[in-house]
Amino acid sequence: LSRIERKDRLILKGGSRTARSLLMASIIEKECKPMLLIVPTLEEATRWQPLINNMSNYKALIYPTTEISPYDEIDEPLEIIRGKLQVISELNIISDSNIVIITTDRALQPHLPPKEYIESKCIHIKKGDTLDIEILANKLAALGYQKTNNTDQEGYWSRRGDIIDIFTVSNDLPIRIELYGDQVDKIKEYDPISQRSLDEISQLNITPISFNHLIKERLTHNRDQIKDKRLK
């Protein structure tokens, strides 16, 4: 525990994965701090996740990565991007003190937009909130979501009277928001095929559809600011 206070990283060597997981879980429970666990491969991360979940009261999240260099002119697979956004979305909802992020050293290389900037672009909706449909539509469009008649794919949303369906890129299932007037009455997951409502949830965090969307918006904003300064 005293070694955790050093600025250096703590490296666990030797022993089985289960033994190291038990040690890691003990450190986590004792310190009550969020932890970042770096493992060699994504496959190894999937083995660590259930061990941490079973041995501690912490929630272990896998931050997915690829072998693509951040300097290559190749976009990451869509499922990887959405997996990252799912973790970021959960970080905005659950307490920071009870989380373990498991990932590989590749995830430390590409830079993400600042935390405050990402948070400012997310839409947070909870039961009982007052919702302005027009404002929500504008915000969803700014995040890259498209309006459609039938929401069965990530990145789309639709409205039927007092019911709003949104398939966020950070959720495995689409979400149905039921309004009572302009107030959020219920938030539920639903089956996109049968349209049957499933589990009710208390809140929803809607992230942008991609990091590129955020970066493009910020670059455009900076370009416009530079133009204004030159004109002056």
PDB file of C-alpha atoms in Angstrom:
ATOM      1  CA  LEU A   1       0.000   0.000   0.000  1.00  0.00           C
ATOM      2  CA  SER A   2       2.870   2.385   0.716  1.00  0.00           C
ATOM      3  CA  ARG A   3       4.218   1.792  -2.793  1.00  0.00           C
ATOM      4  CA  ILE A   4       0.931   3.030  -4.291  1.00  0.00           C
ATOM      5  CA  GLU A   5       1.687   6.505  -2.954  1.00  0.00           C
ATOM      6  CA  ARG A   6       4.815   6.738  -5.108  1.00  0.00           C
ATOM      7  CA  LYS A   7       4.665   8.513  -8.442  1.00  0.00           C
ATOM      8  CA  ASP A   8       5.959   5.360 -10.134  1.00  0.00           C
ATOM      9  CA  ARG A   9       3.551   2.726 -11.361  1.00  0.00           C
ATOM     10  CA  LEU A  10       3.068  -0.435  -9.331  1.00  0.00           C
ATOM     11  CA  ILE A  11       3.933  -3.604 -11.265  1.00  0.00           C
ATOM     12  CA  LEU A  12       2.585  -6.960 -10.087  1.00  0.00           C
ATOM     13  CA  LYS A  13       4.801  -9.885 -11.134  1.00  0.00           C
ATOM     14  CA  GLY A  14       4.660 -13.611 -10.522  1.00  0.00           C
ATOM     15  CA  GLY A  15       1.859 -15.759  -9.156  1.00  0.00           C
ATOM     16  CA  SER A  16      -1.296 -16.853 -10.922  1.00  0.00           C
ATOM     17  CA  ARG A  17      -3.839 -14.435 -12.369  1.00  0.00           C
ATOM     18  CA  THR A  18      -6.225 -15.345  -9.554  1.00  0.00           C
ATOM     19  CA  ALA A  19      -3.595 -14.566  -6.899  1.00  0.00           C
ATOM     20  CA  ARG A  20      -2.775 -11.232  -8.518  1.00  0.00           C
ATOM     21  CA  SER A  21      -6.498 -10.454  -8.838  1.00  0.00           C
ATOM     22  CA  LEU A  22      -6.973 -11.155  -5.124  1.00  0.00           C
ATOM     23  CA  LEU A  23      -4.100  -8.798  -4.297  1.00  0.00           C
ATOM     24  CA  MET A  24      -5.471  -6.162  -6.668  1.00  0.00           C
ATOM     25  CA  ALA A  25      -8.980  -6.474  -5.186  1.00  0.00           C
ATOM     26  CA  SER A  26      -7.559  -6.121  -1.646  1.00  0.00           C
ATOM     27  CA  ILE A  27      -5.666  -2.954  -2.626  1.00  0.00           C
ATOM     28  CA  ILE A  28      -8.784  -1.526  -4.282  1.00  0.00           C
ATOM     29  CA  GLU A  29     -11.013  -2.183  -1.270  1.00  0.00           C
ATOM     30  CA  LYS A  30      -8.420  -0.749   1.138  1.00  0.00           C
ATOM     31  CA  GLU A  31      -7.692   2.428  -0.819  1.00  0.00           C
ATOM     32  CA  CYS A  32     -11.235   3.267  -2.027  1.00  0.00           C
ATOM     33  CA  LYS A  33      -9.806   4.966  -5.102  1.00  0.00           C
ATOM     34  CA  PRO A  34     -10.496   4.538  -8.802  1.00  0.00           C
ATOM     35  CA  MET A  35      -7.909   2.247 -10.400  1.00  0.00           C
ATOM     36  CA  LEU A  36      -6.439   1.871 -13.883  1.00  0.00           C
ATOM     37  CA  LEU A  37      -5.276  -1.680 -14.552  1.00  0.00           C
ATOM     38  CA  ILE A  38      -2.922  -2.111 -17.541  1.00  0.00           C
ATOM     39  CA  VAL A  39      -2.629  -5.620 -19.001  1.00  0.00           C
ATOM     40  CA  PRO A  40      -0.720  -6.879 -22.082  1.00  0.00           C
ATOM     41  CA  THR A  41      -3.688  -7.645 -24.357  1.00  0.00           C
ATOM     42  CA  LEU A  42      -7.414  -7.057 -24.674  1.00  0.00           C
ATOM     43  CA  GLU A  43      -7.936 -10.812 -24.337  1.00  0.00           C
ATOM     44  CA  GLU A  44      -6.179 -10.659 -20.975  1.00  0.00           C
ATOM     45  CA  ALA A  45      -8.459  -7.773 -19.966  1.00  0.00           C
ATOM     46  CA  THR A  46     -11.537  -9.953 -20.533  1.00  0.00           C
ATOM     47  CA  ARG A  47     -10.054 -12.536 -18.130  1.00  0.00           C
ATOM     48  CA  TRP A  48      -9.360  -9.957 -15.439  1.00  0.00           C
ATOM     49  CA  GLN A  49     -12.803  -8.350 -15.532  1.00  0.00           C
ATOM     50  CA  PRO A  50     -14.857 -11.180 -13.929  1.00  0.00           C
ATOM     51  CA  LEU A  51     -12.140 -11.754 -11.315  1.00  0.00           C
ATOM     52  CA  ILE A  52     -12.205  -8.125 -10.166  1.00  0.00           C
ATOM     53  CA  ASN A  53     -16.015  -8.061 -10.242  1.00  0.00           C
ATOM     54  CA  ASN A  54     -16.264 -11.233  -8.136  1.00  0.00           C
ATOM     55  CA  MET A  55     -13.528 -10.370  -5.623  1.00  0.00           C
ATOM     56  CA  SER A  56     -14.469  -6.756  -4.878  1.00  0.00           C
ATOM     57  CA  ASN A  57     -17.423  -4.377  -4.682  1.00  0.00           C
ATOM     58  CA  TYR A  58     -15.942  -2.378  -7.533  1.00  0.00           C
ATOM     59  CA  LYS A  59     -17.265  -2.288 -11.070  1.00  0.00           C
ATOM     60  CA  ALA A  60     -14.650  -3.393 -13.608  1.00  0.00           C
ATOM     61  CA  LEU A  61     -14.991  -1.830 -17.057  1.00  0.00           C
ATOM     62  CA  ILE A  62     -12.973  -2.814 -20.121  1.00  0.00           C
ATOM     63  CA  TYR A  63     -11.768   0.109 -22.220  1.00  0.00           C
ATOM     64  CA  PRO A  64     -11.317  -1.504 -25.659  1.00  0.00           C
ATOM     65  CA  THR A  65      -8.301  -0.873 -27.871  1.00  0.00           C
ATOM     66  CA  THR A  66      -6.932  -1.940 -31.245  1.00  0.00           C
ATOM     67  CA  GLU A  67      -3.449  -2.436 -32.622  1.00  0.00           C
ATOM     68  CA  ILE A  68      -3.924   0.507 -34.983  1.00  0.00           C
ATOM     69  CA  SER A  69      -1.343   3.232 -34.387  1.00  0.00           C
ATOM     70  CA  PRO A  70      -2.830   6.630 -33.472  1.00  0.00           C
ATOM     71  CA  TYR A  71      -0.702   8.069 -36.303  1.00  0.00           C
ATOM     72  CA  ASP A  72      -2.105   5.761 -39.005  1.00  0.00           C
ATOM     73  CA  GLU A  73      -4.663   7.176 -41.420  1.00  0.00           C
ATOM     74  CA  ILE A  74      -7.035   4.339 -40.558  1.00  0.00           C
ATOM     75  CA  ASP A  75     -10.178   4.779 -38.506  1.00  0.00           C
ATOM     76  CA  GLU A  76     -10.745   2.473 -35.562  1.00  0.00           C
ATOM     77  CA  PRO A  77     -13.521  -0.119 -36.008  1.00  0.00           C
ATOM     78  CA  LEU A  78     -16.940   1.257 -35.085  1.00  0.00           C
ATOM     79  CA  GLU A  79     -17.449  -1.296 -32.306  1.00  0.00           C
ATOM     80  CA  ILE A  80     -14.195  -0.174 -30.630  1.00  0.00           C
ATOM     81  CA  ILE A  81     -15.204   3.496 -30.743  1.00  0.00           C
ATOM     82  CA  ARG A  82     -18.628   2.684 -29.313  1.00  0.00           C
ATOM     83  CA  GLY A  83     -17.061   0.515 -26.617  1.00  0.00           C
ATOM     84  CA  LYS A  84     -14.901   3.461 -25.541  1.00  0.00           C
ATOM     85  CA  LEU A  85     -17.895   5.788 -25.497  1.00  0.00           C
ATOM     86  CA  GLN A  86     -19.820   3.265 -23.413  1.00  0.00           C
ATOM     87  CA  VAL A  87     -17.111   3.330 -20.729  1.00  0.00           C
ATOM     88  CA  ILE A  88     -16.967   7.140 -20.828  1.00  0.00           C
ATOM     89  CA  SER A  89     -20.758   7.275 -20.517  1.00  0.00           C
ATOM     90  CA  GLU A  90     -20.699   5.050 -17.428  1.00  0.00           C
ATOM     91  CA  LEU A  91     -17.946   7.170 -15.885  1.00  0.00           C
ATOM     92  CA  ASN A  92     -20.301  10.148 -16.101  1.00  0.00           C
ATOM     93  CA  ILE A  93     -23.046   8.279 -14.225  1.00  0.00           C
ATOM     94  CA  ILE A  94     -21.502   6.059 -11.541  1.00  0.00           C
ATOM     95  CA  SER A  95     -19.280   7.163  -8.655  1.00  0.00           C
ATOM     96  CA  ASP A  96     -15.622   7.646  -9.577  1.00  0.00           C
ATOM     97  CA  SER A  97     -14.437   5.955  -6.384  1.00  0.00           C
ATOM     98  CA  ASN A  98     -15.721   2.464  -7.173  1.00  0.00           C
ATOM     99  CA  ILE A  99     -14.408   1.876 -10.678  1.00  0.00           C
ATOM    100  CA  VAL A 100     -11.586  -0.182 -12.135  1.00  0.00           C
ATOM    101  CA  ILE A 101     -10.757   0.507 -15.781  1.00  0.00           C
ATOM    102  CA  ILE A 102      -8.982  -2.430 -17.415  1.00  0.00           C
ATOM    103  CA  THR A 103      -7.166  -1.752 -20.662  1.00  0.00           C
ATOM    104  CA  THR A 104      -3.871  -2.148 -22.538  1.00  0.00           C
ATOM    105  CA  ASP A 105      -0.952   0.259 -22.952  1.00  0.00           C
ATOM    106  CA  ARG A 106      -2.202   1.028 -26.475  1.00  0.00           C
ATOM    107  CA  ALA A 107      -5.100   2.954 -24.915  1.00  0.00           C
ATOM    108  CA  LEU A 108      -2.631   5.395 -23.348  1.00  0.00           C
ATOM    109  CA  GLN A 109      -1.315   6.602 -26.706  1.00  0.00           C
ATOM    110  CA  PRO A 110      -4.140   8.325 -28.620  1.00  0.00           C
ATOM    111  CA  HIS A 111      -5.253  11.509 -26.865  1.00  0.00           C
ATOM    112  CA  LEU A 112      -8.937  12.036 -26.114  1.00  0.00           C
ATOM    113  CA  PRO A 113     -10.703  15.396 -25.955  1.00  0.00           C
ATOM    114  CA  PRO A 114     -10.573  16.923 -22.438  1.00  0.00           C
ATOM    115  CA  LYS A 115     -12.908  15.306 -19.896  1.00  0.00           C
ATOM    116  CA  GLU A 116     -14.779  18.574 -19.278  1.00  0.00           C
ATOM    117  CA  TYR A 117     -15.329  19.064 -23.016  1.00  0.00           C
ATOM    118  CA  ILE A 118     -16.769  15.551 -23.480  1.00  0.00           C
ATOM    119  CA  GLU A 119     -19.017  15.984 -20.436  1.00  0.00           C
ATOM    120  CA  SER A 120     -20.306  19.315 -21.736  1.00  0.00           C
ATOM    121  CA  LYS A 121     -21.368  17.638 -24.993  1.00  0.00           C
ATOM    122  CA  CYS A 122     -23.228  14.729 -23.365  1.00  0.00           C
ATOM    123  CA  ILE A 123     -26.987  14.830 -22.730  1.00  0.00           C
ATOM    124  CA  HIS A 124     -28.001  13.601 -19.290  1.00  0.00           C
ATOM    125  CA  ILE A 125     -31.669  12.708 -18.787  1.00  0.00           C
ATOM    126  CA  LYS A 126     -33.235  11.279 -15.639  1.00  0.00           C
ATOM    127  CA  LYS A 127     -36.742  10.391 -14.555  1.00  0.00           C
ATOM    128  CA  GLY A 128     -38.705  13.473 -13.520  1.00  0.00           C
ATOM    129  CA  ASP A 129     -36.759  15.900 -15.730  1.00  0.00           C
ATOM    130  CA  THR A 130     -38.587  18.509 -17.788  1.00  0.00           C
ATOM    131  CA  LEU A 131     -37.800  17.945 -21.466  1.00  0.00           C
ATOM    132  CA  ASP A 132     -38.128  20.427 -24.316  1.00  0.00           C
ATOM    133  CA  ILE A 133     -38.425  18.365 -27.512  1.00  0.00           C
ATOM    134  CA  GLU A 134     -37.100  21.102 -29.786  1.00  0.00           C
ATOM    135  CA  ILE A 135     -34.030  21.702 -27.619  1.00  0.00           C
ATOM    136  CA  LEU A 136     -33.430  17.941 -27.348  1.00  0.00           C
ATOM    137  CA  ALA A 137     -33.674  17.555 -31.148  1.00  0.00           C
ATOM    138  CA  ASN A 138     -31.086  20.303 -31.669  1.00  0.00           C
ATOM    139  CA  LYS A 139     -28.743  18.770 -29.109  1.00  0.00           C
ATOM    140  CA  LEU A 140     -29.046  15.296 -30.657  1.00  0.00           C
ATOM    141  CA  ALA A 141     -28.302  16.720 -34.105  1.00  0.00           C
ATOM    142  CA  ALA A 142     -25.209  18.446 -32.680  1.00  0.00           C
ATOM    143  CA  LEU A 143     -24.017  15.078 -31.324  1.00  0.00           C
ATOM    144  CA  GLY A 144     -24.433  13.465 -34.759  1.00  0.00           C
ATOM    145  CA  TYR A 145     -27.729  11.622 -34.236  1.00  0.00           C
ATOM    146  CA  GLN A 146     -30.182  11.474 -37.123  1.00  0.00           C
ATOM    147  CA  LYS A 147     -33.967  11.499 -36.870  1.00  0.00           C
ATOM    148  CA  THR A 148     -35.777   8.598 -38.522  1.00  0.00           C
ATOM    149  CA  ASN A 149     -39.174   6.894 -38.543  1.00  0.00           C
ATOM    150  CA  ASN A 150     -37.934   3.656 -36.975  1.00  0.00           C
ATOM    151  CA  THR A 151     -35.055   3.546 -34.474  1.00  0.00           C
ATOM    152  CA  ASP A 152     -33.349   0.194 -34.996  1.00  0.00           C
ATOM    153  CA  GLN A 153     -29.718   1.271 -35.457  1.00  0.00           C
ATOM    154  CA  GLU A 154     -27.175   3.094 -33.296  1.00  0.00           C
ATOM    155  CA  GLY A 155     -26.984   6.815 -33.948  1.00  0.00           C
ATOM    156  CA  TYR A 156     -30.694   7.315 -34.760  1.00  0.00           C
ATOM    157  CA  TRP A 157     -33.726   8.588 -32.871  1.00  0.00           C
ATOM    158  CA  SER A 158     -37.454   8.961 -33.503  1.00  0.00           C
ATOM    159  CA  ARG A 159     -40.569  10.391 -31.912  1.00  0.00           C
ATOM    160  CA  ARG A 160     -44.174   9.214 -31.783  1.00  0.00           C
ATOM    161  CA  GLY A 161     -46.323  11.562 -29.746  1.00  0.00           C
ATOM    162  CA  ASP A 162     -45.133  11.428 -26.146  1.00  0.00           C
ATOM    163  CA  ILE A 163     -42.673   8.608 -26.841  1.00  0.00           C
ATOM    164  CA  ILE A 164     -39.045   9.247 -27.861  1.00  0.00           C
ATOM    165  CA  ASP A 165     -36.830   6.366 -28.980  1.00  0.00           C
ATOM    166  CA  ILE A 166     -33.057   6.842 -29.010  1.00  0.00           C
ATOM    167  CA  PHE A 167     -30.424   4.246 -29.920  1.00  0.00           C
ATOM    168  CA  THR A 168     -27.318   5.726 -28.338  1.00  0.00           C
ATOM    169  CA  VAL A 169     -23.890   4.471 -29.400  1.00  0.00           C
ATOM    170  CA  SER A 170     -23.021   3.879 -25.737  1.00  0.00           C
ATOM    171  CA  ASN A 171     -25.897   1.446 -25.020  1.00  0.00           C
ATOM    172  CA  ASP A 172     -26.361  -2.157 -26.112  1.00  0.00           C
ATOM    173  CA  LEU A 173     -30.113  -1.628 -26.511  1.00  0.00           C
ATOM    174  CA  PRO A 174     -32.184   1.354 -27.676  1.00  0.00           C
ATOM    175  CA  ILE A 175     -33.871   3.516 -25.045  1.00  0.00           C
ATOM    176  CA  ARG A 176     -37.519   4.596 -24.885  1.00  0.00           C
ATOM    177  CA  ILE A 177     -38.437   7.806 -23.064  1.00  0.00           C
ATOM    178  CA  GLU A 178     -42.113   8.154 -22.146  1.00  0.00           C
ATOM    179  CA  LEU A 179     -43.305  11.679 -21.426  1.00  0.00           C
ATOM    180  CA  TYR A 180     -46.206  12.906 -19.338  1.00  0.00           C
ATOM    181  CA  GLY A 181     -46.720  16.362 -20.772  1.00  0.00           C
ATOM    182  CA  ASP A 182     -43.194  17.750 -20.868  1.00  0.00           C
ATOM    183  CA  GLN A 183     -41.940  15.649 -17.936  1.00  0.00           C
ATOM    184  CA  VAL A 184     -39.952  12.402 -18.230  1.00  0.00           C
ATOM    185  CA  ASP A 185     -42.270   9.737 -16.804  1.00  0.00           C
ATOM    186  CA  LYS A 186     -40.383   6.538 -17.672  1.00  0.00           C
ATOM    187  CA  ILE A 187     -37.053   5.528 -19.246  1.00  0.00           C
ATOM    188  CA  LYS A 188     -36.868   1.960 -20.537  1.00  0.00           C
ATOM    189  CA  GLU A 189     -34.702  -0.260 -22.691  1.00  0.00           C
ATOM    190  CA  TYR A 190     -36.586  -2.008 -25.485  1.00  0.00           C
ATOM    191  CA  ASP A 191     -36.133  -4.765 -28.046  1.00  0.00           C
ATOM    192  CA  PRO A 192     -35.526  -3.139 -31.472  1.00  0.00           C
ATOM    193  CA  ILE A 193     -37.096  -6.118 -33.297  1.00  0.00           C
ATOM    194  CA  SER A 194     -40.258  -6.773 -31.268  1.00  0.00           C
ATOM    195  CA  GLN A 195     -40.466  -3.175 -29.949  1.00  0.00           C
ATOM    196  CA  ARG A 196     -41.328  -4.673 -26.551  1.00  0.00           C
ATOM    197  CA  SER A 197     -40.288  -2.605 -23.526  1.00  0.00           C
ATOM    198  CA  LEU A 198     -37.713  -4.228 -21.240  1.00  0.00           C
ATOM    199  CA  ASP A 199     -36.018  -3.030 -18.040  1.00  0.00           C
ATOM    200  CA  GLU A 200     -36.781   0.408 -16.661  1.00  0.00           C
ATOM    201  CA  ILE A 201     -33.777   2.591 -15.839  1.00  0.00           C
ATOM    202  CA  SER A 202     -33.562   5.773 -13.767  1.00  0.00           C
ATOM    203  CA  GLN A 203     -31.263   7.839 -15.982  1.00  0.00           C
ATOM    204  CA  LEU A 204     -29.660   8.041 -19.410  1.00  0.00           C
ATOM    205  CA  ASN A 205     -26.390   9.565 -20.584  1.00  0.00           C
ATOM    206  CA  ILE A 206     -26.215  10.235 -24.337  1.00  0.00           C
ATOM    207  CA  THR A 207     -22.700  10.602 -25.747  1.00  0.00           C
ATOM    208  CA  PRO A 208     -21.679  11.937 -29.171  1.00  0.00           C
ATOM    209  CA  ILE A 209     -21.625   9.312 -31.945  1.00  0.00           C
ATOM    210  CA  SER A 210     -17.808   9.494 -32.202  1.00  0.00           C
ATOM    211  CA  PHE A 211     -14.700  11.338 -31.064  1.00  0.00           C
ATOM    212  CA  ASN A 212     -14.108  12.569 -34.607  1.00  0.00           C
ATOM    213  CA  HIS A 213     -17.410  14.433 -34.424  1.00  0.00           C
ATOM    214  CA  LEU A 214     -16.184  16.306 -31.323  1.00  0.00           C
ATOM    215  CA  ILE A 215     -12.754  17.020 -32.797  1.00  0.00           C
ATOM    216  CA  LYS A 216     -14.245  18.351 -36.027  1.00  0.00           C
ATOM    217  CA  GLU A 217     -16.591  20.651 -34.098  1.00  0.00           C
ATOM    218  CA  ARG A 218     -13.749  22.025 -31.966  1.00  0.00           C
ATOM    219  CA  LEU A 219     -11.464  22.573 -34.987  1.00  0.00           C
ATOM    220  CA  THR A 220     -14.279  24.403 -36.786  1.00  0.00           C
ATOM    221  CA  HIS A 221     -14.876  26.554 -33.706  1.00  0.00           C
ATOM    222  CA  ASN A 222     -11.162  27.389 -33.424  1.00  0.00           C
ATOM    223  CA  ARG A 223     -10.974  28.185 -37.149  1.00  0.00           C
ATOM    224  CA  ASP A 224     -13.899  30.598 -36.856  1.00  0.00           C
ATOM    225  CA  GLN A 225     -12.290  32.279 -33.846  1.00  0.00           C
ATOM    226  CA  ILE A 226      -9.025  32.737 -35.771  1.00  0.00           C
ATOM    227  CA  LYS A 227     -10.972  34.226 -38.696  1.00  0.00           C
ATOM    228  CA  ASP A 228     -12.707  36.703 -36.378  1.00  0.00           C
ATOM    229  CA  LYS A 229      -9.391  37.807 -34.891  1.00  0.00           C
ATOM    230  CA  ARG A 230      -7.868  38.334 -38.343  1.00  0.00           C
ATOM    231  CA  LEU A 231     -10.854  40.391 -39.468  1.00  0.00           C
ATOM    232  CA  LYS A 232     -10.459  42.628 -36.433  1.00  0.00           C
TER     233      LYS A 232
END
